[in-house]
Coordinates of C-alpha atoms in Angstrom, one line a residue:
Chain A
M1 CA 0.0 0.2 0.0
S2 CA 1.5 3.4 -1.0
A3 CA 1.2 6.4 0.8
L4 CA -1.3 8.9 -0.1
R5 CA -0.3 12.0 -2.4
P6 CA -1.9 15.3 -2.9
L7 CA -2.5 16.1 -6.4
D8 CA -2.4 12.6 -7.6
K9 CA -5.4 12.4 -9.4
L10 CA -7.2 14.7 -12.1
P11 CA -9.5 17.3 -10.4
G12 CA -13.2 17.1 -11.0
L13 CA -14.8 20.2 -12.4
N14 CA -15.4 22.6 -9.5
T15 CA -15.2 19.9 -7.0
A16 CA -13.5 20.0 -3.5
T17 CA -12.9 16.8 -1.5
I18 CA -12.2 16.5 2.0
L19 CA -11.1 13.3 3.8
L20 CA -12.2 13.0 7.8
V21 CA -10.0 10.3 9.5
G22 CA -11.0 9.3 13.1
T23 CA -12.2 6.5 15.1
E24 CA -15.6 8.2 16.1
D25 CA -17.6 6.8 13.3
A26 CA -21.1 8.8 14.3
L27 CA -19.3 12.0 15.1
L28 CA -17.5 12.0 11.7
Q29 CA -20.9 11.3 9.8
Q30 CA -22.5 14.1 12.0
L31 CA -19.8 16.4 10.8
A32 CA -20.0 15.5 7.4
D33 CA -23.7 16.0 7.1
S34 CA -23.2 19.4 8.6
M35 CA -20.5 20.3 6.0
L36 CA -22.9 19.4 3.1
K37 CA -25.6 21.4 4.6
A38 CA -23.2 24.5 4.8
D39 CA -23.3 27.0 1.8
C40 CA -20.8 26.5 -0.8
T41 CA -20.4 27.5 -4.3
S42 CA -18.0 24.6 -5.2
E43 CA -19.4 20.9 -5.2
L44 CA -18.5 19.2 -1.9
K45 CA -17.5 15.5 -1.8
V46 CA -16.6 14.3 1.8
H47 CA -15.1 11.0 2.5
L48 CA -14.9 9.2 5.9
A49 CA -12.1 6.9 7.0
R50 CA -11.4 5.3 10.3
S51 CA -7.5 5.2 9.9
L52 CA -4.9 5.3 7.1
P53 CA -3.7 3.9 4.6
L54 CA -6.7 3.8 2.2
P55 CA -7.3 0.7 0.2
C56 CA -6.0 1.3 -3.3
S57 CA -8.7 -0.5 -5.1
V58 CA -11.2 2.0 -4.9
N59 CA -11.7 4.9 -7.4
R60 CA -11.8 8.0 -5.5
P61 CA -11.4 11.6 -6.5
R62 CA -8.2 13.6 -5.8
I63 CA -8.3 14.5 -2.0
D64 CA -7.7 18.1 -1.4
L65 CA -7.9 18.5 2.6
I66 CA -7.3 15.9 5.1
V67 CA -8.8 16.4 8.8
F68 CA -7.7 14.0 11.8
V69 CA -10.1 14.1 14.4
V70 CA -8.9 13.1 17.6
N71 CA -11.4 12.5 20.8
L72 CA -9.7 13.6 23.8
H73 CA -11.8 11.1 25.6
S74 CA -10.3 8.0 23.9
K75 CA -6.5 7.0 23.8
L76 CA -7.4 4.8 20.8
S77 CA -8.5 7.4 18.8
L78 CA -4.9 9.5 19.2
Q79 CA -3.1 6.3 18.6
S80 CA -5.1 5.4 15.5
V81 CA -4.2 9.0 14.0
E82 CA -0.5 8.6 15.0
E83 CA -0.3 5.6 13.1
S84 CA -2.2 7.0 10.0
L85 CA 0.1 9.9 9.9
C86 CA 2.8 7.7 8.4
H87 CA 1.1 7.0 5.6
L88 CA 1.0 10.6 4.2
D89 CA 3.2 11.9 1.8
A90 CA 5.1 14.7 3.2
A91 CA 3.7 17.4 0.7
F92 CA 0.3 17.0 2.5
F93 CA 1.6 18.7 5.3
L94 CA 2.0 21.9 3.3
G95 CA -1.4 23.2 4.4
K96 CA -3.5 20.2 3.3
V97 CA -3.7 18.6 6.8
A98 CA -5.6 19.9 9.9
F99 CA -6.2 18.4 13.3
L100 CA -9.4 18.7 15.2
A101 CA -9.6 17.7 18.8
T102 CA -13.0 17.2 20.1
G103 CA -14.4 16.7 23.9
A104 CA -12.3 19.1 25.5
G105 CA -15.2 20.6 27.0
R106 CA -15.9 17.9 29.4
D107 CA -12.4 17.9 31.3
S108 CA -13.2 15.0 33.7
H109 CA -13.8 12.6 30.8
C110 CA -10.2 13.5 29.3
S111 CA -7.8 10.6 29.3
I112 CA -5.6 12.6 26.8
H113 CA -3.8 16.0 28.0
R114 CA -4.3 18.9 25.8
N115 CA -0.7 19.4 25.3
T116 CA -0.3 16.3 23.8
V117 CA -2.5 16.9 20.7
V118 CA -0.9 20.6 20.6
K119 CA 2.5 18.8 20.6
L120 CA 1.3 16.5 18.0
A121 CA -0.1 19.3 15.7
H122 CA 3.2 21.3 16.2
T123 CA 5.4 18.4 15.2
Y124 CA 3.7 18.0 11.9
R125 CA 3.4 21.8 11.3
S126 CA -0.4 21.9 10.9
P127 CA -3.5 23.6 12.4
L128 CA -5.2 22.5 15.5
L129 CA -8.7 23.2 15.9
F130 CA -10.8 22.7 18.9
C131 CA -14.7 21.8 18.7
D132 CA -17.0 19.9 20.9
L133 CA -18.5 18.0 17.8
E134 CA -21.4 16.6 20.0
I135 CA -22.9 19.9 20.5
E136 CA -24.9 21.0 17.2
D137 CA -24.1 24.7 16.9
F138 CA -20.6 24.1 17.5
R139 CA -20.3 21.5 14.9
A140 CA -22.1 23.6 12.3
A141 CA -19.7 26.4 12.9
M142 CA -16.7 24.0 12.7
A143 CA -18.3 22.6 9.5
Q144 CA -18.6 26.3 7.9
R145 CA -14.7 26.9 9.1
L146 CA -13.8 23.5 7.5
V147 CA -15.6 24.3 3.9
R148 CA -13.8 27.7 3.9
L149 CA -10.6 25.7 4.5
L150 CA -11.2 22.9 2.0
Q151 CA -12.2 25.5 -0.6
I152 CA -8.8 27.3 -0.2
C153 CA -7.0 24.0 -0.4
A154 CA -8.9 22.9 -3.4
G155 CA -7.6 25.9 -5.4
H156 CA -10.9 27.3 -5.6
V157 CA -10.2 30.9 -3.9
P158 CA -8.1 33.1 -6.3
G159 CA -5.2 34.5 -4.5
V160 CA -4.6 32.1 -1.7
S161 CA -3.0 29.0 -1.8
A162 CA -3.2 26.3 1.1
L163 CA 0.7 26.9 2.1
N164 CA -0.2 30.5 2.0
L165 CA -3.0 30.0 4.5
L166 CA -0.8 27.8 6.7
S167 CA 1.6 30.5 7.0
L168 CA -1.1 33.0 7.8
M169 CA -2.6 30.5 10.6
R170 CA 0.9 30.0 12.0
G171 CA 1.1 33.9 13.1
S172 CA -1.7 33.3 15.5
E173 CA 0.1 30.5 16.9
N174 CA 0.9 30.6 20.7
P175 CA 4.7 31.8 20.7
S176 CA 5.1 29.4 23.7
L177 CA 4.6 26.5 21.7
E178 CA 8.2 26.8 20.2
D179 CA 9.5 26.2 23.5
L180 CA 7.9 22.6 23.6
Chain B
M1 CA -23.4 24.8 -31.4
D2 CA -25.6 21.7 -31.1
R3 CA -25.8 19.9 -27.9
R4 CA -22.8 17.1 -28.7
A5 CA -20.4 20.0 -29.8
W6 CA -21.3 21.8 -26.4
Q7 CA -20.5 18.7 -24.6
T8 CA -17.2 18.2 -26.2
T9 CA -16.5 21.8 -25.4
V10 CA -17.2 21.2 -21.7
Q11 CA -14.9 17.9 -21.8
R12 CA -12.2 20.1 -23.2
V13 CA -12.4 22.6 -20.9
A14 CA -12.7 20.1 -18.1
K15 CA -9.3 18.6 -19.5
S16 CA -7.6 21.9 -19.7
Q17 CA -8.5 22.8 -16.2
A18 CA -7.3 19.4 -14.9
R19 CA -4.1 19.9 -17.0
L20 CA -3.7 23.7 -15.6
R21 CA -3.8 22.2 -12.1
Q22 CA -0.9 20.0 -13.0
L23 CA 0.9 23.0 -14.5
S24 CA 0.8 24.6 -11.3
T25 CA 1.9 21.8 -9.2
H26 CA 5.3 21.4 -10.8
T27 CA 6.4 23.7 -8.1
R28 CA 4.6 21.8 -5.7
T29 CA 2.5 24.8 -5.0
D30 CA -1.2 24.8 -5.6
P31 CA -3.3 26.0 -8.7
K32 CA -4.2 29.3 -8.0
Y33 CA -5.6 32.1 -9.9
S34 CA -5.4 30.2 -13.3
E35 CA -7.4 27.6 -12.1
F36 CA -10.0 30.1 -11.1
F37 CA -9.6 31.9 -14.5
L38 CA -10.5 28.5 -16.3
T39 CA -13.4 27.9 -14.0
R40 CA -14.7 31.3 -15.1
L41 CA -14.0 30.8 -18.6
T42 CA -16.2 27.5 -18.4
K43 CA -18.8 29.2 -16.9
I44 CA -18.8 32.0 -19.8
I45 CA -18.8 29.4 -22.4
R46 CA -21.9 27.5 -20.7
H47 CA -23.7 31.0 -20.6
M48 CA -22.7 31.9 -24.0
S49 CA -24.4 28.8 -25.5
L50 CA -27.3 29.1 -23.2
N51 CA -27.8 32.8 -24.6
Q52 CA -27.3 31.3 -28.0
Q53 CA -30.5 28.8 -27.3
D54 CA -32.4 31.8 -26.4
L55 CA -31.5 34.1 -29.5
D56 CA -33.7 34.5 -32.5
P57 CA -33.0 32.1 -35.4
D58 CA -33.1 34.6 -37.8
S59 CA -30.2 36.8 -36.6
T60 CA -27.6 34.5 -38.0
T61 CA -24.9 37.1 -37.3
D62 CA -25.0 36.9 -33.8
V63 CA -24.7 33.1 -33.7
E64 CA -21.8 33.4 -35.7
D65 CA -20.2 36.1 -33.2
V66 CA -21.1 33.9 -30.5
A67 CA -19.5 31.0 -32.3
D68 CA -16.2 32.8 -32.9
A69 CA -15.9 33.8 -29.4
E70 CA -16.4 30.3 -28.2
E71 CA -13.8 29.2 -30.8
E72 CA -11.5 31.7 -29.4
L73 CA -11.9 30.3 -25.9
V74 CA -11.7 27.1 -26.5
K75 CA -8.4 27.9 -28.4
K76 CA -7.2 29.3 -25.2
C77 CA -8.1 26.3 -23.2
E78 CA -6.1 24.3 -25.7
E79 CA -2.8 26.4 -25.2
M80 CA -3.1 25.6 -21.5
W81 CA -3.4 22.2 -22.1
K82 CA 0.1 22.0 -24.0
D83 CA 1.6 23.4 -21.1
M84 CA -0.1 21.1 -18.6
E85 CA 1.0 18.4 -20.6
E86 CA 4.9 19.4 -20.0
C87 CA 4.0 19.9 -16.2
Q88 CA 2.3 16.4 -16.0
N89 CA 5.2 14.7 -17.0
K90 CA 7.4 16.5 -14.6
L91 CA 5.1 15.8 -11.8
S92 CA 4.6 12.0 -12.4
L93 CA 8.6 11.7 -11.9
T94 CA 8.6 13.0 -8.2
G95 CA 8.2 10.4 -5.5
T96 CA 6.5 10.1 -2.5
E97 CA 8.2 10.5 0.9
T98 CA 6.5 9.9 4.2
L99 CA 7.5 11.5 7.7
T100 CA 8.6 9.9 11.0
D101 CA 8.0 12.0 14.5
S102 CA 11.6 12.6 14.7
N103 CA 12.5 14.3 11.1
A104 CA 9.1 15.7 10.7
Q105 CA 9.6 19.2 11.8
L106 CA 12.9 20.0 10.2
S107 CA 11.9 18.4 7.0
L108 CA 8.6 19.9 6.8
L109 CA 10.2 23.5 7.8
I110 CA 12.7 22.9 4.9
M111 CA 10.0 22.0 2.3
Q112 CA 7.8 25.1 3.4
V113 CA 10.7 27.3 2.8
K114 CA 11.3 25.7 -0.5
C115 CA 7.8 25.7 -1.4
L116 CA 7.2 29.4 -0.3
T117 CA 10.2 30.4 -2.1
A118 CA 8.9 28.9 -5.2
E119 CA 5.4 30.3 -4.7
L120 CA 6.9 33.9 -4.3
S121 CA 8.9 33.7 -7.6
Q122 CA 6.0 32.4 -9.3
W123 CA 3.7 35.3 -8.1
Q124 CA 6.6 37.8 -9.1
K125 CA 6.7 36.0 -12.7
E126 CA 3.0 35.7 -13.5
T127 CA 1.2 38.5 -15.2
P128 CA -2.6 38.3 -14.9
E129 CA -4.4 36.7 -17.6
M130 CA -7.0 38.4 -19.5
I131 CA -10.3 37.1 -21.0
P132 CA -10.1 38.1 -24.5
L133 CA -11.8 41.2 -24.8
N134 CA -14.6 40.0 -27.3
E135 CA -17.8 41.9 -27.6
E136 CA -19.9 38.8 -26.9
I137 CA -17.8 37.8 -23.8
L138 CA -18.1 40.9 -22.5
V139 CA -21.7 40.9 -23.0
T140 CA -22.0 37.6 -21.1
L141 CA -19.7 38.5 -18.4
G142 CA -21.9 41.8 -18.0
K143 CA -25.0 39.6 -17.8
E144 CA -23.6 37.4 -15.3
E145 CA -22.3 40.3 -13.3
F146 CA -25.9 41.7 -13.7
Q147 CA -27.4 38.6 -12.7
K148 CA -25.3 38.4 -9.6
L149 CA -26.2 41.9 -8.5
R150 CA -29.8 41.2 -9.1
N151 CA -29.7 38.1 -6.9
D152 CA -28.2 40.4 -4.2
L153 CA -30.7 42.9 -4.5
E154 CA -33.5 40.6 -4.5
L155 CA -32.2 39.3 -1.1
V156 CA -31.6 42.6 0.2
L157 CA -35.2 43.5 -0.9
S158 CA -36.8 40.5 0.8
T159 CA -34.9 41.2 3.8
I160 CA -36.0 44.7 4.0
Q161 CA -39.5 43.6 3.2
S162 CA -39.6 41.4 5.8
N163 CA -38.2 43.8 8.2
N164 CA -40.8 46.2 7.3
E165 CA -43.6 43.8 8.0
K166 CA -41.9 43.2 11.1
L167 CA -41.7 46.8 12.0
K168 CA -45.3 47.3 11.2
E169 CA -46.6 44.5 13.4
D170 CA -44.6 46.0 16.2
L171 CA -46.1 49.7 15.4
E172 CA -49.9 47.8 15.5
R173 CA -49.0 46.3 18.8
E174 CA -47.8 49.3 20.0
Q175 CA -50.3 51.3 19.1
K176 CA -52.9 48.7 20.6
W177 CA -51.0 49.0 23.6
L178 CA -51.1 53.1 23.5
D179 CA -54.9 52.6 22.8
E180 CA -55.1 50.4 25.8
Q181 CA -53.3 52.5 27.9
Q182 CA -55.0 55.6 27.0
Q183 CA -58.2 53.6 27.7
I184 CA -57.2 52.7 31.2
L185 CA -56.0 56.4 31.7
E186 CA -59.5 57.6 30.8
S187 CA -61.6 55.4 33.1
L188 CA -58.9 56.1 35.9
N189 CA -59.7 59.7 35.6
V190 CA -63.2 58.9 35.7
L191 CA -63.0 56.8 38.6
Q192 CA -60.6 59.7 40.1
N193 CA -63.5 62.2 39.6
E194 CA -66.1 60.0 41.0
L195 CA -63.7 59.5 44.3
K196 CA -62.8 63.1 44.7
Q197 CA -66.8 64.0 45.1
Q198 CA -67.1 61.0 47.2
V199 CA -64.5 62.2 49.5
V200 CA -65.9 65.6 50.0
T201 CA -69.1 64.4 51.3
F202 CA -67.6 61.5 52.8
S203 CA -65.1 63.8 54.8
E204 CA -67.9 66.3 55.9
S205 CA -69.9 63.3 57.6
R206 CA -66.7 61.8 59.1
I207 CA -65.8 65.4 60.5
F208 CA -69.3 65.6 61.8
N209 CA -69.3 62.3 63.6
E210 CA -65.8 62.9 64.7
L211 CA -67.1 66.0 66.5
K212 CA -69.9 63.7 67.7
T213 CA -67.8 61.5 69.5
K214 CA -65.6 64.1 70.6
M215 CA -68.5 65.8 72.2
R216 CA -69.9 62.8 73.7
D217 CA -66.4 62.1 75.0
I218 CA -66.1 65.7 76.6
K219 CA -69.6 65.1 78.2
E220 CA -68.9 61.7 79.6
F221 CA -65.5 63.3 80.9
K222 CA -67.4 66.1 82.4
E223 CA -69.8 63.9 84.0
K224 CA -67.2 61.9 85.6
L225 CA -65.6 64.9 86.7
L226 CA -68.6 66.1 88.5
V227 CA -69.2 62.8 89.9
T228 CA -65.4 62.7 91.2
L229 CA -65.8 66.2 92.3
G230 CA -69.0 65.3 94.3
E231 CA -67.5 62.6 95.8
F232 CA -64.3 64.4 96.9
L233 CA -66.6 67.0 98.4
E234 CA -68.8 64.5 100.2
D235 CA -66.0 62.8 101.6
H236 CA -63.4 65.7 102.7
F237 CA -66.1 68.7 103.4
P238 CA -69.2 67.1 105.0
L239 CA -71.9 68.9 107.1
P240 CA -70.4 70.3 110.2
D241 CA -74.0 69.5 111.8
R242 CA -73.7 66.9 114.4
N243 CA -70.3 67.3 115.7
V244 CA -70.2 71.0 115.8
K245 CA -73.8 71.5 116.9
K246 CA -73.3 71.7 120.6
K247 CA -70.5 73.8 120.7
K248 CA -72.0 76.3 118.1
K249 CA -75.3 76.4 120.0
N250 CA -74.0 78.9 122.6
V251 CA -72.1 81.0 120.3
Q252 CA -74.6 81.6 117.5
E253 CA -78.4 80.9 117.2
S254 CA -78.2 79.6 113.6
T255 CA -81.9 78.6 112.5
A256 CA -81.2 78.1 108.9
Q257 CA -80.8 74.5 107.6
L258 CA -77.3 74.6 106.4
I259 CA -76.4 73.2 102.9
T260 CA -73.1 71.5 101.8
L261 CA -70.0 72.9 100.2
H262 CA -71.1 70.8 97.0
E263 CA -74.5 72.7 97.0
M264 CA -72.9 75.8 97.5
L265 CA -70.5 75.6 94.9
E266 CA -73.6 74.3 92.4
I267 CA -75.1 77.7 93.3
L268 CA -72.2 79.9 92.4
L269 CA -71.5 77.8 89.5
N270 CA -75.0 78.2 88.1
R271 CA -75.1 81.7 88.8
L272 CA -71.6 82.2 86.9
F273 CA -72.8 80.5 83.7
G274 CA -76.8 81.3 84.1
V275 CA -76.1 85.2 84.7
P276 CA -72.6 86.1 83.5
H277 CA -73.0 89.7 83.6
D278 CA -74.1 89.5 87.1
P279 CA -72.5 86.5 88.7
Y280 CA -72.8 87.5 92.5
V281 CA -74.6 85.5 94.8
K282 CA -76.1 86.8 98.1
I283 CA -74.5 85.2 101.2
S284 CA -77.5 83.2 102.9
D285 CA -77.7 81.9 106.2
S286 CA -77.8 78.5 104.8
F287 CA -74.0 79.2 104.0
W288 CA -71.9 77.9 106.4
P289 CA -69.5 80.7 107.5
P290 CA -66.1 78.4 107.5
Y291 CA -66.6 77.4 104.1
I292 CA -67.2 80.7 102.8
E293 CA -64.0 81.5 104.4
L294 CA -62.2 78.7 103.0
L295 CA -63.5 79.6 99.4
L296 CA -62.3 82.9 99.8
R297 CA -58.8 82.4 101.2
N298 CA -58.2 79.9 98.7
G299 CA -59.2 82.3 95.5
I300 CA -62.1 80.2 94.7
A301 CA -64.7 82.7 95.3
L302 CA -64.4 86.6 95.4
R303 CA -66.0 89.2 97.3
H304 CA -68.3 92.0 95.6
P305 CA -65.9 94.9 96.2
E306 CA -68.7 97.2 97.2
D307 CA -71.3 94.7 98.8
P308 CA -69.6 92.3 101.4
T309 CA -72.7 90.1 101.6
R310 CA -72.3 89.1 97.9
I311 CA -69.8 86.8 96.5
R312 CA -69.1 85.2 93.0
L313 CA -66.9 82.3 91.7
E314 CA -63.8 83.0 90.1
A315 CA -64.1 83.2 86.5
F316 CA -61.3 80.2 85.9
H317 CA -62.4 79.4 82.4
Q318 CA -61.5 82.9 81.3

């Protein structure tokens, strides 16, 4: 099984594809539904996967953005994401990967410390988003945000590339992270 | 342009778009402006063929114009296609590279620097591409722009209308409320006037009643005072008859029946209030002289300045 590469296939006309990776099937499905409901000029395609690598037999469109969903309540989800990261081409980390941590709202249920995910995202130089996906309003807002991100990653926004956006987002990063 | 020709155009455009993406990826950066540009071209071609269907079949010149414009656009797409074919080859040669935790940060940062530099130089080299300024294309663009504007304005209109309706409802509700408040005010005013009159009559009768009770109280008090005074006088100033009789018999031949101090004071009082202009009373034999002396000495009674046989009660009430 080969690693997933960005820009490995011909793009569809006005199509943007996002891949959500995580062990929480129900949450991913809900997030996908919210994204498809969001207002967007491009044609959206949402793919879900429990982990990488993806089976190569399936004919799938080019993937523009990968979001790794980590549930802070489950160590398994973090472990699975960490293992999946090895099956990605390095070029994906130039703005086409984002980490999404859910469940931070209920502190008592957390079995993974927040800093662990912050460190992970920092290691892979990718943005980390926090959102309680179980709450519908938060999920809708996050879906809207991901759609905007996806449009940029798919090249549907003139003048801004994924790498461009990544360097912009880095600017807002907490400076103390450099010390980690 | 018939349907099949249109379909081939769309396919060609799609292909060129795909190649354009590949073209921009040879620096491992994303397709940016050119892809957007190509999407726009596709849209324009679609619009133009739609317009063409609406056109009057007689005006053949228009149709020709549109066909020309489309041909021009398709030609442009073809040019892009050629460029992209080159890039496609280059891209297929690059291998994949996966990361491990240990090397991730450094190699990613190096890659970022490379890519950002490449992107920068590309932006500096790139001149913005222009859509060919054919009349038909401009018309289509203008129409598209107007359509967009119209949609936006319609949205604004509907929003404002709904806002207006809401405001109208609010106004009605407020008006209703105001009316109600005014009605309440009116009825309250009426009530107040009624109450005012009631209060006046009510207060008169009340004052009257109050006075009555006061009077009754005072009368009772006076009665009590009189009774108490009578008892006091009976207890402390009894008639001297029995005890003193024997002594006095030899001194004074008093034949008159003596009256009590109580009765004397009553006579004086009645005279004072009954005939205020002449309150003097003639001292009769029935007045026991020591009592007269007592009254005179203590300033309760006064002797007439000219007639020593007459006395009056001191006017304490004046």
